[in-house]
Structure formats: structure tokens, C-alpha cells
Coordinates of C-alpha atoms and ligand atoms in Angstrom, one line a residue:
M26 CA -56.5 27.7 31.6
N27 CA -56.1 26.4 28.1
S28 CA -52.7 26.5 26.5
L29 CA -52.1 29.2 23.7
W30 CA -52.2 26.4 21.1
I31 CA -55.6 25.1 22.1
D32 CA -57.0 29.0 21.9
S33 CA -55.1 29.3 18.5
I34 CA -57.5 26.7 16.7
E35 CA -61.0 27.7 15.6
N36 CA -63.6 24.9 14.5
K37 CA -61.8 22.4 16.7
N38 CA -64.5 19.5 16.9
N39 CA -65.0 18.0 13.5
F40 CA -65.3 14.4 14.9
K41 CA -67.9 12.1 16.1
K42 CA -68.1 9.3 18.8
L43 CA -67.6 5.7 17.5
E44 CA -71.2 4.3 17.5
K45 CA -70.8 1.1 15.8
D46 CA -68.6 -2.1 15.4
I47 CA -66.0 -1.5 12.6
S48 CA -63.1 -3.4 11.1
S49 CA -59.8 -1.7 10.1
D50 CA -56.4 -2.7 9.0
V51 CA -54.8 -0.5 11.9
C52 CA -56.4 0.5 15.2
I53 CA -54.6 3.7 16.7
I54 CA -55.4 4.6 20.2
G55 CA -54.8 8.5 20.7
T56 CA -54.5 11.4 18.9
G57 CA -51.5 13.2 20.0
T58 CA -48.6 13.9 17.8
F59 CA -47.5 10.1 17.9
G60 CA -50.9 8.7 17.0
L61 CA -51.6 11.1 14.4
T62 CA -48.1 10.9 12.8
C63 CA -48.7 7.0 12.6
G64 CA -52.0 7.6 11.0
Y65 CA -50.6 10.1 8.5
Y66 CA -47.6 7.8 7.2
L67 CA -50.0 4.7 7.2
V68 CA -52.9 6.1 5.3
K69 CA -50.3 7.5 2.8
H70 CA -49.2 3.9 2.4
G71 CA -52.6 2.9 1.7
Y72 CA -53.6 1.4 5.0
N73 CA -57.2 1.6 6.4
V74 CA -56.7 3.3 9.6
T75 CA -59.0 4.1 12.5
I76 CA -57.9 6.4 15.3
L77 CA -59.8 6.5 18.6
E78 CA -59.5 9.5 21.1
K79 CA -61.2 9.7 24.5
E80 CA -61.2 13.5 24.6
H81 CA -63.6 15.6 22.8
E82 CA -60.8 17.4 21.0
I83 CA -57.9 16.0 19.3
A84 CA -54.4 16.3 20.8
S85 CA -55.6 18.3 23.6
K86 CA -53.7 16.5 26.1
T87 CA -49.7 16.8 26.3
T88 CA -49.5 17.5 22.8
G89 CA -51.7 20.5 23.1
H90 CA -49.7 21.9 26.0
T91 CA -46.2 21.2 25.1
T92 CA -43.7 24.0 24.1
A93 CA -43.0 22.5 20.6
K94 CA -39.5 22.8 19.9
I95 CA -38.3 20.6 17.2
T96 CA -34.8 19.6 18.0
S97 CA -32.5 16.7 18.5
Q98 CA -30.8 18.7 21.1
H99 CA -32.6 16.9 24.1
N100 CA -30.6 18.9 26.8
L101 CA -27.5 17.1 27.9
I102 CA -28.0 13.5 26.7
Y103 CA -25.1 12.6 24.1
K104 CA -22.4 12.2 26.7
Y105 CA -24.7 10.1 28.8
L106 CA -25.7 7.9 25.7
I107 CA -22.1 7.4 24.9
D108 CA -21.1 6.3 28.1
S109 CA -23.9 4.1 28.6
L110 CA -24.7 2.7 25.3
G111 CA -21.4 3.5 23.2
K112 CA -21.0 5.8 20.2
V113 CA -22.7 3.9 17.6
Q114 CA -26.1 3.6 19.5
A115 CA -25.8 7.5 20.6
K116 CA -25.0 8.6 16.9
K117 CA -28.2 6.5 15.9
Y118 CA -30.2 8.3 18.6
L119 CA -28.9 11.6 17.2
Y120 CA -29.4 11.0 13.6
A121 CA -32.8 9.6 14.1
N122 CA -33.9 12.9 15.7
Q123 CA -32.2 14.9 13.0
E124 CA -33.9 12.9 10.4
A125 CA -37.1 13.4 12.4
I126 CA -36.7 17.4 12.1
E127 CA -36.4 16.9 8.2
N128 CA -39.4 14.6 8.4
I129 CA -41.5 17.1 9.8
A130 CA -40.4 19.9 7.5
G131 CA -41.2 17.7 4.7
I132 CA -44.7 17.0 5.7
V133 CA -45.4 20.6 6.4
K134 CA -44.2 21.6 3.0
D135 CA -45.7 18.7 1.0
E136 CA -49.0 18.9 2.7
K137 CA -49.0 22.6 2.9
I138 CA -49.8 22.5 6.6
D139 CA -50.0 26.0 7.9
C140 CA -48.5 25.6 11.5
D141 CA -46.0 28.5 11.9
F142 CA -43.2 26.0 11.1
E143 CA -39.8 27.9 11.1
R144 CA -36.1 27.3 11.4
T145 CA -34.1 28.3 14.3
D146 CA -31.2 27.4 16.5
S147 CA -31.4 25.6 19.7
Y148 CA -29.2 26.1 22.7
V149 CA -28.6 24.4 26.1
Y150 CA -26.9 27.1 28.4
T151 CA -25.7 27.5 31.8
K152 CA -25.2 30.3 34.1
D153 CA -23.9 28.0 36.7
M154 CA -20.0 27.6 37.0
D155 CA -20.5 24.0 38.2
E156 CA -22.5 23.2 35.0
L157 CA -19.9 24.7 32.6
E158 CA -17.6 21.7 32.5
K159 CA -20.7 19.4 31.8
I160 CA -21.7 21.7 28.9
K161 CA -18.0 21.5 27.5
L162 CA -18.0 17.9 27.8
E163 CA -21.4 17.4 26.0
N164 CA -20.2 19.6 23.2
E165 CA -17.4 17.3 22.7
A166 CA -19.4 14.3 22.9
V167 CA -21.8 15.5 20.2
N168 CA -18.9 16.6 17.9
S169 CA -17.5 13.0 18.5
L170 CA -20.6 11.9 16.8
E171 CA -19.8 13.8 13.6
F172 CA -22.3 16.6 14.3
D173 CA -21.3 20.3 14.0
S174 CA -22.5 21.6 17.4
K175 CA -20.9 24.7 18.7
F176 CA -19.6 25.8 22.0
V177 CA -20.3 29.5 22.5
T178 CA -20.2 31.9 25.2
E179 CA -22.4 34.7 23.6
T180 CA -26.0 33.9 22.7
P181 CA -29.1 36.2 21.6
L182 CA -30.5 35.7 25.1
P183 CA -31.1 39.1 27.1
F184 CA -28.6 37.8 29.8
E185 CA -25.0 36.6 30.0
V186 CA -24.4 32.8 30.1
L187 CA -21.3 31.0 30.9
G188 CA -21.4 28.8 28.2
A189 CA -23.8 27.2 25.8
I190 CA -24.1 24.7 23.0
K191 CA -25.6 25.5 19.8
F192 CA -27.3 23.1 17.6
S193 CA -28.1 25.1 14.2
N194 CA -31.1 24.8 11.9
Q195 CA -33.6 23.2 14.4
A196 CA -37.1 24.3 14.3
Q197 CA -40.5 25.1 16.0
F198 CA -44.0 25.3 15.1
N199 CA -47.5 25.4 16.4
P200 CA -48.1 21.9 17.7
L201 CA -51.7 22.0 17.5
K202 CA -52.0 23.4 14.0
Y203 CA -49.7 20.7 12.9
A204 CA -51.9 18.0 14.7
Y205 CA -55.0 19.5 12.9
G206 CA -53.1 19.6 9.6
L207 CA -52.3 15.8 10.0
A208 CA -55.6 14.8 11.0
D209 CA -57.1 16.5 7.9
K210 CA -54.6 14.7 5.6
I211 CA -55.6 11.5 7.4
T212 CA -59.3 11.8 6.9
K213 CA -59.0 13.1 3.3
N214 CA -57.1 9.7 2.6
S215 CA -60.1 7.7 3.9
G216 CA -58.7 7.3 7.6
E217 CA -61.1 7.6 10.4
I218 CA -60.8 9.5 13.4
Y219 CA -63.5 9.2 16.5
T220 CA -63.4 11.3 19.5
D221 CA -65.3 10.9 22.8
T222 CA -64.4 7.3 22.6
I223 CA -62.4 5.7 25.3
V224 CA -60.8 2.6 24.8
Q225 CA -61.3 0.2 27.8
N226 CA -59.5 -3.0 26.7
I227 CA -57.5 -4.8 23.9
E228 CA -58.0 -8.4 23.3
K229 CA -56.3 -10.7 21.0
E230 CA -58.5 -13.0 19.0
G231 CA -56.9 -15.3 16.5
D232 CA -54.8 -13.3 14.0
Y233 CA -56.7 -10.1 15.1
F234 CA -57.0 -7.5 17.8
I235 CA -60.4 -6.4 19.3
T236 CA -60.3 -3.0 20.6
Y237 CA -63.3 -2.4 23.1
T238 CA -64.6 1.0 23.7
E239 CA -67.6 1.6 26.2
N240 CA -70.2 0.3 23.8
N241 CA -68.3 -0.8 20.5
K242 CA -65.4 -2.6 19.3
V243 CA -62.8 -2.1 16.4
K244 CA -61.2 -5.4 14.8
S245 CA -57.9 -4.9 13.3
K246 CA -54.8 -6.8 12.5
Y247 CA -52.6 -4.2 13.9
V248 CA -52.9 -1.9 17.0
I249 CA -50.7 1.1 17.8
L250 CA -50.9 2.2 21.5
A251 CA -50.4 6.0 21.1
S252 CA -52.2 6.8 24.4
H253 CA -49.2 8.6 26.1
Y254 CA -48.8 6.4 29.3
P255 CA -50.2 3.0 28.6
F256 CA -53.2 1.9 30.1
I257 CA -52.9 -1.8 29.9
D258 CA -50.3 -3.0 32.3
R259 CA -50.2 -6.7 31.6
L260 CA -47.4 -7.9 29.3
G261 CA -45.8 -4.7 28.8
Y262 CA -45.0 -3.8 32.6
Y263 CA -44.5 0.0 31.7
F264 CA -45.6 0.9 35.2
L265 CA -42.4 -0.5 36.5
K266 CA -40.1 1.6 33.9
M267 CA -41.7 4.9 33.7
Y268 CA -43.1 7.8 35.7
Q269 CA -44.7 11.1 34.7
S270 CA -43.2 14.7 35.4
T271 CA -45.3 17.9 35.3
S272 CA -43.9 21.1 34.0
Y273 CA -45.4 24.4 33.8
V274 CA -45.7 27.0 31.0
I275 CA -46.4 30.9 30.7
A276 CA -46.7 32.8 27.7
V277 CA -45.8 36.3 28.0
D278 CA -46.0 39.6 26.1
T279 CA -42.7 41.2 26.3
H280 CA -44.0 44.3 24.4
G281 CA -41.8 44.2 21.2
K282 CA -38.6 43.1 23.1
T283 CA -37.6 39.6 21.4
F284 CA -34.8 37.3 20.7
D285 CA -34.0 34.3 18.1
G286 CA -33.7 30.8 19.2
M287 CA -34.8 28.3 21.5
Y288 CA -33.1 27.7 24.8
I289 CA -33.0 25.5 28.0
N290 CA -30.5 25.7 30.7
S291 CA -28.9 22.4 32.1
E292 CA -29.2 23.2 35.7
I293 CA -32.1 23.1 38.1
P294 CA -34.6 24.9 38.1
T295 CA -35.1 24.4 34.5
F296 CA -36.0 27.4 32.2
S297 CA -37.0 26.8 28.7
Y298 CA -37.6 29.8 26.2
R299 CA -38.9 30.1 22.6
F300 CA -41.0 32.9 20.9
V301 CA -44.1 32.4 19.0
N302 CA -46.0 34.6 16.6
Y303 CA -49.6 34.7 18.1
K304 CA -52.4 36.9 16.7
G305 CA -50.2 39.5 15.5
K306 CA -47.7 39.7 18.3
K307 CA -44.6 37.8 19.5
L308 CA -45.1 36.0 22.6
L309 CA -42.2 34.4 24.9
I310 CA -43.3 30.8 25.9
V311 CA -41.2 30.1 29.2
G312 CA -41.5 26.6 30.6
G313 CA -40.0 24.8 33.5
A314 CA -40.6 24.2 37.4
D315 CA -40.8 20.6 36.6
H316 CA -41.5 17.8 39.4
K317 CA -42.5 14.3 39.6
T318 CA -46.3 14.2 39.0
G319 CA -48.2 13.5 42.3
S320 CA -45.1 14.6 44.6
K321 CA -46.2 16.0 47.7
I322 CA -44.6 19.5 47.5
D323 CA -46.1 22.8 47.7
L324 CA -47.1 23.8 44.1
S325 CA -48.4 27.3 44.8
N326 CA -45.3 28.9 43.5
A327 CA -45.0 26.8 40.2
Y328 CA -46.0 29.6 37.9
K329 CA -44.4 32.4 39.9
I330 CA -40.9 30.8 39.7
L331 CA -41.2 31.3 35.9
E332 CA -42.6 34.6 36.2
D333 CA -40.0 36.0 38.6
E334 CA -37.3 34.7 36.4
V335 CA -38.7 36.2 33.0
R336 CA -39.3 39.6 35.0
K337 CA -35.6 39.9 35.7
Y338 CA -35.3 40.6 31.9
F339 CA -38.7 41.9 31.0
P340 CA -40.0 43.6 34.0
D341 CA -43.0 45.1 32.2
C342 CA -44.0 42.0 30.4
T343 CA -47.7 40.9 30.7
V344 CA -48.6 37.0 31.6
L345 CA -51.3 36.0 29.0
Y346 CA -51.4 32.3 29.5
K347 CA -50.6 29.7 32.1
W348 CA -50.8 25.9 31.8
N349 CA -49.3 22.8 32.8
T350 CA -49.0 19.4 31.5
E351 CA -47.2 15.9 32.1
D352 CA -44.8 13.8 30.0
C353 CA -43.6 9.9 30.5
I354 CA -39.9 9.6 31.8
S355 CA -38.1 6.3 31.0
L356 CA -35.7 5.5 33.8
D357 CA -33.0 5.2 31.0
K358 CA -33.8 8.4 29.3
I359 CA -34.6 6.6 26.1
P360 CA -38.1 6.3 24.6
Y361 CA -39.9 3.0 24.2
I362 CA -40.6 2.4 20.7
G363 CA -41.6 -0.9 19.0
E364 CA -43.5 -4.0 20.1
F365 CA -45.8 -3.4 23.1
S366 CA -44.6 -6.9 24.4
N367 CA -42.7 -9.8 23.0
L368 CA -46.0 -11.8 23.6
M369 CA -48.0 -9.5 21.5
P370 CA -46.7 -9.1 17.9
N371 CA -48.4 -6.7 15.8
M372 CA -49.2 -4.5 18.7
Y373 CA -46.8 -1.4 19.0
I374 CA -46.3 1.5 21.4
G375 CA -44.4 4.6 21.4
T376 CA -44.0 6.4 24.8
G377 CA -41.3 7.7 27.4
F378 CA -40.5 10.7 25.2
N379 CA -38.8 12.5 28.0
K380 CA -40.3 15.8 27.2
W381 CA -38.8 15.6 23.7
G382 CA -41.7 14.0 21.8
M383 CA -42.0 16.3 18.8
T384 CA -39.0 14.7 17.1
S385 CA -39.2 11.3 19.4
S386 CA -42.8 10.8 18.1
N387 CA -41.9 11.3 14.5
V388 CA -39.0 8.5 15.0
A389 CA -41.5 6.3 16.7
A390 CA -44.0 6.6 14.0
N391 CA -41.3 5.9 11.3
I392 CA -40.0 2.6 13.3
I393 CA -43.5 1.4 13.7
V394 CA -44.9 1.9 10.2
D395 CA -41.6 0.3 8.8
K396 CA -42.5 -2.7 11.1
I397 CA -46.1 -2.7 9.6
L398 CA -44.5 -2.5 6.3
G399 CA -42.1 -5.3 7.0
K400 CA -39.0 -3.1 6.4
E401 CA -35.9 -2.7 8.6
N402 CA -35.3 0.5 10.3
E403 CA -31.7 1.4 11.0
Y404 CA -32.7 3.0 14.4
E405 CA -35.2 0.6 16.0
D406 CA -32.6 -1.2 18.3
V407 CA -31.7 2.0 20.2
F408 CA -35.3 2.5 21.1
K409 CA -36.5 -1.0 21.4
S410 CA -39.4 -1.2 23.5
T411 CA -38.9 -4.6 25.0
R412 CA -35.3 -3.9 26.2
L413 CA -34.3 -5.4 29.4
H414 CA -31.5 -3.2 30.7
P415 CA -31.3 -3.4 34.4
I416 CA -33.2 -0.5 36.1
K417 CA -30.5 1.3 37.7
N418 CA -32.4 3.8 39.5
N419 CA -33.7 2.2 42.5
E420 CA -35.0 5.1 44.2
E421 CA -37.3 5.9 41.4
L422 CA -38.3 2.1 41.3
G423 CA -39.0 2.1 44.8
N424 CA -41.1 5.2 44.6
M425 CA -43.3 3.5 41.7
V426 CA -44.1 0.3 43.7
K427 CA -44.6 1.5 47.2
E428 CA -47.7 3.3 48.3
V429 CA -49.9 0.6 47.0
T430 CA -52.8 0.3 49.1
N431 CA -55.9 -1.8 48.9
S432 CA -58.8 -0.3 47.2
L433 CA -61.7 0.8 49.3
V434 CA -65.3 -0.4 48.4
I435 CA -67.1 2.2 50.0
N436 CA -70.2 4.4 49.1
R437 CA -71.5 6.3 52.0
F438 CA -69.5 7.7 55.1
K439 CA -69.9 9.5 58.2
I440 CA -66.9 11.7 59.1
S441 CA -66.8 13.5 62.3
E442 CA -68.0 17.2 62.0
N443 CA -64.7 18.3 63.4
D444 CA -62.7 16.9 60.6
L445 CA -64.8 18.9 58.0
T446 CA -64.7 22.2 60.0
R447 CA -61.1 22.0 60.5
L448 CA -60.7 21.8 56.7
E449 CA -60.1 25.1 55.1
N450 CA -62.3 26.2 52.2
D451 CA -60.6 25.6 48.8
T452 CA -58.4 22.9 50.0
G453 CA -58.3 19.3 49.9
H454 CA -56.9 16.5 52.1
V455 CA -56.9 12.7 52.7
L456 CA -58.9 12.1 56.2
E457 CA -58.9 8.9 58.2
Y458 CA -62.3 7.6 59.1
D459 CA -62.4 4.3 60.9
G460 CA -59.0 3.3 59.7
Q461 CA -60.0 4.1 56.0
K462 CA -59.0 7.0 53.9
I463 CA -61.4 9.4 52.1
G464 CA -60.1 12.4 49.8
V465 CA -62.1 15.4 50.6
Y466 CA -62.0 18.8 49.0
K467 CA -64.0 21.7 50.2
D468 CA -64.6 24.4 47.6
K469 CA -64.6 28.1 48.0
D470 CA -68.1 28.2 49.2
G471 CA -67.7 25.1 51.8
K472 CA -69.4 22.6 49.4
I473 CA -67.6 19.0 50.1
F474 CA -66.5 16.9 47.4
A475 CA -65.5 13.4 48.6
I476 CA -63.9 10.6 46.6
N477 CA -61.8 7.2 47.3
P478 CA -58.2 8.5 47.1
V479 CA -56.9 5.3 45.7
C480 CA -55.9 5.5 42.0
T481 CA -57.8 3.3 39.6
H482 CA -54.8 2.1 38.0
L483 CA -52.8 0.2 40.4
G484 CA -54.2 1.4 43.9
C485 CA -51.6 4.0 45.0
L486 CA -52.7 6.6 47.3
L487 CA -53.4 9.9 45.7
S488 CA -52.0 13.3 46.6
W489 CA -54.0 16.5 46.8
N490 CA -52.8 19.1 44.2
N491 CA -54.1 22.4 45.4
L492 CA -52.9 24.6 42.5
D493 CA -55.1 22.6 39.9
K494 CA -57.6 21.2 42.5
T495 CA -56.7 17.6 41.3
W496 CA -56.0 14.3 42.8
D497 CA -52.7 13.2 41.6
C498 CA -50.9 9.7 41.6
P499 CA -47.3 9.7 42.8
C500 CA -46.7 6.3 41.4
H501 CA -47.4 6.7 37.7
G502 CA -48.9 10.0 37.3
S503 CA -52.5 9.5 36.6
R504 CA -54.7 12.7 37.5
F505 CA -58.3 13.2 38.5
D506 CA -60.4 16.4 38.9
Y507 CA -61.9 17.0 42.7
K508 CA -65.0 15.3 41.5
G509 CA -63.1 12.1 40.5
H510 CA -63.2 12.4 36.7
Q511 CA -60.0 10.9 35.2
L512 CA -57.9 13.4 33.5
Y513 CA -54.6 11.9 32.8
N514 CA -53.4 8.2 32.1
P515 CA -52.5 5.5 32.9
A516 CA -55.9 5.2 34.8
I517 CA -58.8 5.1 32.6
K518 CA -61.6 4.9 35.1
D519 CA -62.9 7.6 37.3
L520 CA -62.5 7.5 41.1
D521 CA -65.5 6.3 43.3
V522 CA -67.5 9.3 44.8
I523 CA -68.3 9.0 48.3
E524 CA -71.4 10.4 49.8
I525 CA -71.0 12.1 53.1
E526 CA -73.9 12.1 55.5
Ligands
FAD10 C1 -44.4 21.2 29.6 C2 -43.9 20.3 28.6 C3 -43.2 20.9 27.5 C4 -42.8 20.0 26.4 N1 -42.0 20.6 25.4 C5 -41.4 20.0 24.4 C6 -40.8 20.6 23.2 O1 -40.4 21.9 23.3 N2 -40.2 19.8 22.3 C7 -40.5 18.4 22.5 O2 -39.8 17.6 21.5 N3 -41.3 17.9 23.5 C8 -41.6 18.6 24.3 N4 -42.6 18.0 25.3 C9 -43.0 16.5 24.9 C10 -44.0 16.5 24.2 O3 -45.0 17.5 24.3 C11 -44.7 15.0 24.2 O4 -43.7 13.9 24.4 C12 -45.8 14.8 23.1 O5 -46.7 15.7 23.0 C13 -46.5 13.3 23.7 O6 -47.2 13.1 22.5 P1 -48.1 11.7 22.5 O7 -48.9 11.7 21.2 O8 -47.3 10.7 23.0 O9 -49.1 12.0 23.8 P2 -50.5 12.9 24.0 O10 -50.4 14.0 23.2 O11 -50.8 12.8 25.4 O12 -51.5 11.9 23.3 C14 -52.2 10.8 23.8 C15 -53.8 10.9 23.4 O13 -54.3 9.7 23.9 C16 -55.5 9.8 24.3 N5 -55.8 8.7 25.2 C17 -55.2 8.3 26.3 N6 -55.8 7.2 26.6 C18 -57.0 6.8 25.8 C19 -57.7 5.8 25.9 N7 -58.0 5.0 26.6 N8 -58.9 5.8 24.8 C20 -58.6 6.9 23.8 N9 -57.7 7.7 23.8 C21 -56.9 7.8 24.8 C22 -55.3 10.9 25.2 O14 -56.5 11.6 25.3 C23 -54.4 11.9 24.1 O15 -55.0 12.7 23.3 C24 -43.1 18.7 26.4 C25 -43.7 18.0 27.3 C26 -44.1 18.9 28.4 C27 -44.7 18.1 29.5

């Protein structure tokens, strides 16, 4: 199902496919909030900018499915940052994200972008006694960074909490209206945006980069990889330091009962709340039920977990929207912003936003634009993309490098009648035939769709996701529909389709 944000935009497609070779100062790959924010700032500085987007509509991937809280309160992070990096770096993280809120507010005001931007307070709360001490320590940590957060025991929520940290004067908006507003300013300032244009490779040629799409190329001095999970592995090695996590969202009509503020709890399962003005009504957006993308777990209850929770407080509510999406999670909880690799000057990246990409993408755009302008940015060292901290999380690391199997080169297969008959309708499985694996989905009418269940990114064995009818990669979070079409990065190629006799 579409997100409410996507449904809120009329006249979505104003962009065309790239059908000629062109040159530009900067080539940006991806029209999510990060790519568009970079494009916006760069055209304002007089750069000639080209933005390439593989989807038909801009900002239709993670940015089009977020919950769009604009806050520097990234759940419980500041005590962790102080403990791992020290106060100076933790303060920079906090102030960079606080500044991002003001930057976004400034863009909305200056450019008159009608995106339902509103100021509100943000809370991390707990109902779990075991978490209370963590909440108190986090609040002390934030205060020690000279930021005036408050520990409170009462909030506007319709249920009791044991404790919460309040960050005042944060914000929320409609991320897609904001994205279309940025795109409008970019094109009005001579920037070019092309959709239905998938980037397949980037090569260095002398002082320039050549960005290759299916049939054309863009020559540019600078490249910004704003593709969410990078689809290029060599030199950057992001596949060794990032995975993807899926979260589920519902939008419910609470029939006039509302509360102010934006909320997330610190315990698991996670629940995130905010209201949105939508077509004359206030709808409650509830997010959570996170899991590592591609995990072999039962997903049939993912939306129900959210719905059951919200019905405790709003028993008569009506669920109007359900959607899910994924974000990149860095192993040390800090985004990767800056040079793609030390060996690729002038090629930049912003990724690993850890589900806090509304402010992080603005931080990233400012750091990268400053690099292009040759200016120092006081926050860049915290987020340095080429940092070489030891990866402490061995379990995650192991997960990401195991499960690699050899790619199969197959076109035609004979599977035993028995195997196919045993497969229930509307389910998918990886079947073994002659020692080789085949991913088979049998639709509601019994029609069979078979693919090579090996991810086209780095060859991991895919898992079947029966909720969305997709093949998901447990290593880096690429996703494909049941016909094998690529949906989410880092893979950019479709799966091989297998014909079954
Ligand atoms: C459920 C959920 C809720 C969230 N809620 C919040 C929140 O409340 N607040 C917050 O701060 N953050 C939140 N986040 C995180 C935030 O939404 C993301 O970090 C942010 O949207 C990522 O933006 P992006 O521009 O990096 O990626 P995207 O929006 O995914 O944009 C990347 C673009 O690149 C394009 N692309 C990829 N590969 C290619 C290619 N080869 N060629 C051409 N184009 C390509 C894609 O099609 C896509 O349009 C949430 C995340 C999730 C999953």
C-alpha cells in the first residue's frame, strides 16, 4: 500500500528519463531527502546540478515512507556517544542535528514550501521499570552537553509513562511535500532532475567522473551518491559496515481524539507516534515492529503489533494506511558522511542515517556542500565516512558476510511435481533441485513464479517475505518482488527468472 505521504501529492510526475549524454558540475544519484537537499544548496551556490533517479517518481523510496519527525532526539544516543567518543564529539552530533532543524525551518520559510511544517516537542519515554534508569542517565548526558532537555513523568500521551525526556521546539512535516518543494526550487534554479534513470556504474576519467545509466552518461567534476545504500562496493566497503532494518507504519483515524508532540519509547518493541493533518483530519501515525531486513522471521503480525497497541488507547480507531520501508543502520550508530573513499576524491556519500534521516540528511548535505565549496565544516569529523573504528559488533558483522553462496547460472529447470504441489498457494519457498536452489512463489491462483534466489549484489541467499511477497536479502537488505524486479538497494540488477517445465 502507498504511504499517506505519497497519496498526498497530486501531479507527481513532472520529470523525464535521461536520453542524451550530458555534462554537469555535480551529478547526484538519488532524489530522497539527502539528494534533493544537496541539489537545493548547490544550485543556490550557482552550481550546475544533475540529479538521476531510478524510480518513476522522486522521493518515493525511504523518504516517501518515513514518519518525518525532525528532531535531534535520536532515541537514547547521547550517553552512548559520550561514552564512546567523548563529550566534544557528542556535543557536535547534537548541535549539528539541532542546527539541521533550524536549516529545514529556514528553507521552508524562505522558499515558502507548503509542507505542513510545524513546531512540536519530542519525547523518548518508557513504561518499563528496567529502562527508567537509562532514561534518567540519558537526560543527564544531554544536559551535560549544555542542552536543556527535561526529565518528565507526565506527557500529553493518552497513557501513563514511568519517565520521559523532553526536547522542546523540535518539528514535523510532510516529507514528500518538502521533497517536491525542493525539487521545484532546484529546477527553477536551472538544476535538472531525471527519473526512470538507473545509474549502473561510476568511473573516474582524468579529473572527471563518468556516471553511466542504461544508455547514457553524465560527465561531472563531483559525484554525490545519495542512493541510500550505496550500490558500488569497491573502495568504499560500506557492505561491511552497514545493514538495513525494516519498520512498519500505520496511519489511523482516532475520530477527533488527539494529543500533541512526537514520541518514541526506549524499550522493545518500539512504538513511535505523531499526528499529521491529512485532508481535513488529524491522523495518528504509529511506527515500529522493526527487524533486520531479510530476517527469517514470521512477519504476518507486523502491522497487528502496531494496531493492537494503538487500540488499547483508541479502541474505535480506523486504520487507513499501512506501509513499510527500510533504512541503513551503521554499526557504530553514526551516519557516514563525506568522501566515498580516500581513493576517490570529489565523490561523496551520505548514508547510515539509522532511521533519523530528516535531520541527518541536512547535516550531510551541509558537510558535503562545504567540501565542494572548499569550506571547513565544524561537524565533519564526527560523521567522517572513511573512519576506521574497529567494528565491535561481531555478531552483525558475521551476519553480513556469511550466507554468501555461488551465483547460479540457470535458465530452465525441472522441479518435481511433488515439490510444487506441496507448496501452498500464496506462499514462497527456496526449493532444492539437484543440489541447486530455486526461489518459487505460488500465487493465490496457483500460478508459479520462479527466480534464482541469490542476491545480485554480493550473492547472499534470499529469504521469502510472505507479508509483502518479496525476496529479501538478509545480508545487506536488498529486496526484489516475486517476479525478481529489484525494489531496494544495494542490488541494482533484477534476479534471473527461471522457467519451470
Ligand atoms: C519506517 C521509518 C520511519 C522513519 N522515521 C523517521 C523520522 O521520523 N525521522 C527521521 O529523521 N528519520 C526517519 N526515518 C529515516 C529517514 O526516513 C531516512 O533516513 C531518509 O528518508 C533516507 O533518505 P535518503 O535520501 O538517504 O534515501 P531515499 O529516500 O531512499 O532516497 C534514495 C533514492 O536513491 C534512488 N536510487 C537508488 N539507487 C539508484 C540508482 N542506482 N540510480 C538512480 N537512483 C537510485 C532511490 O530510488 C531513492 O529514490 C525513518 C525510516 C524508516 C524506515
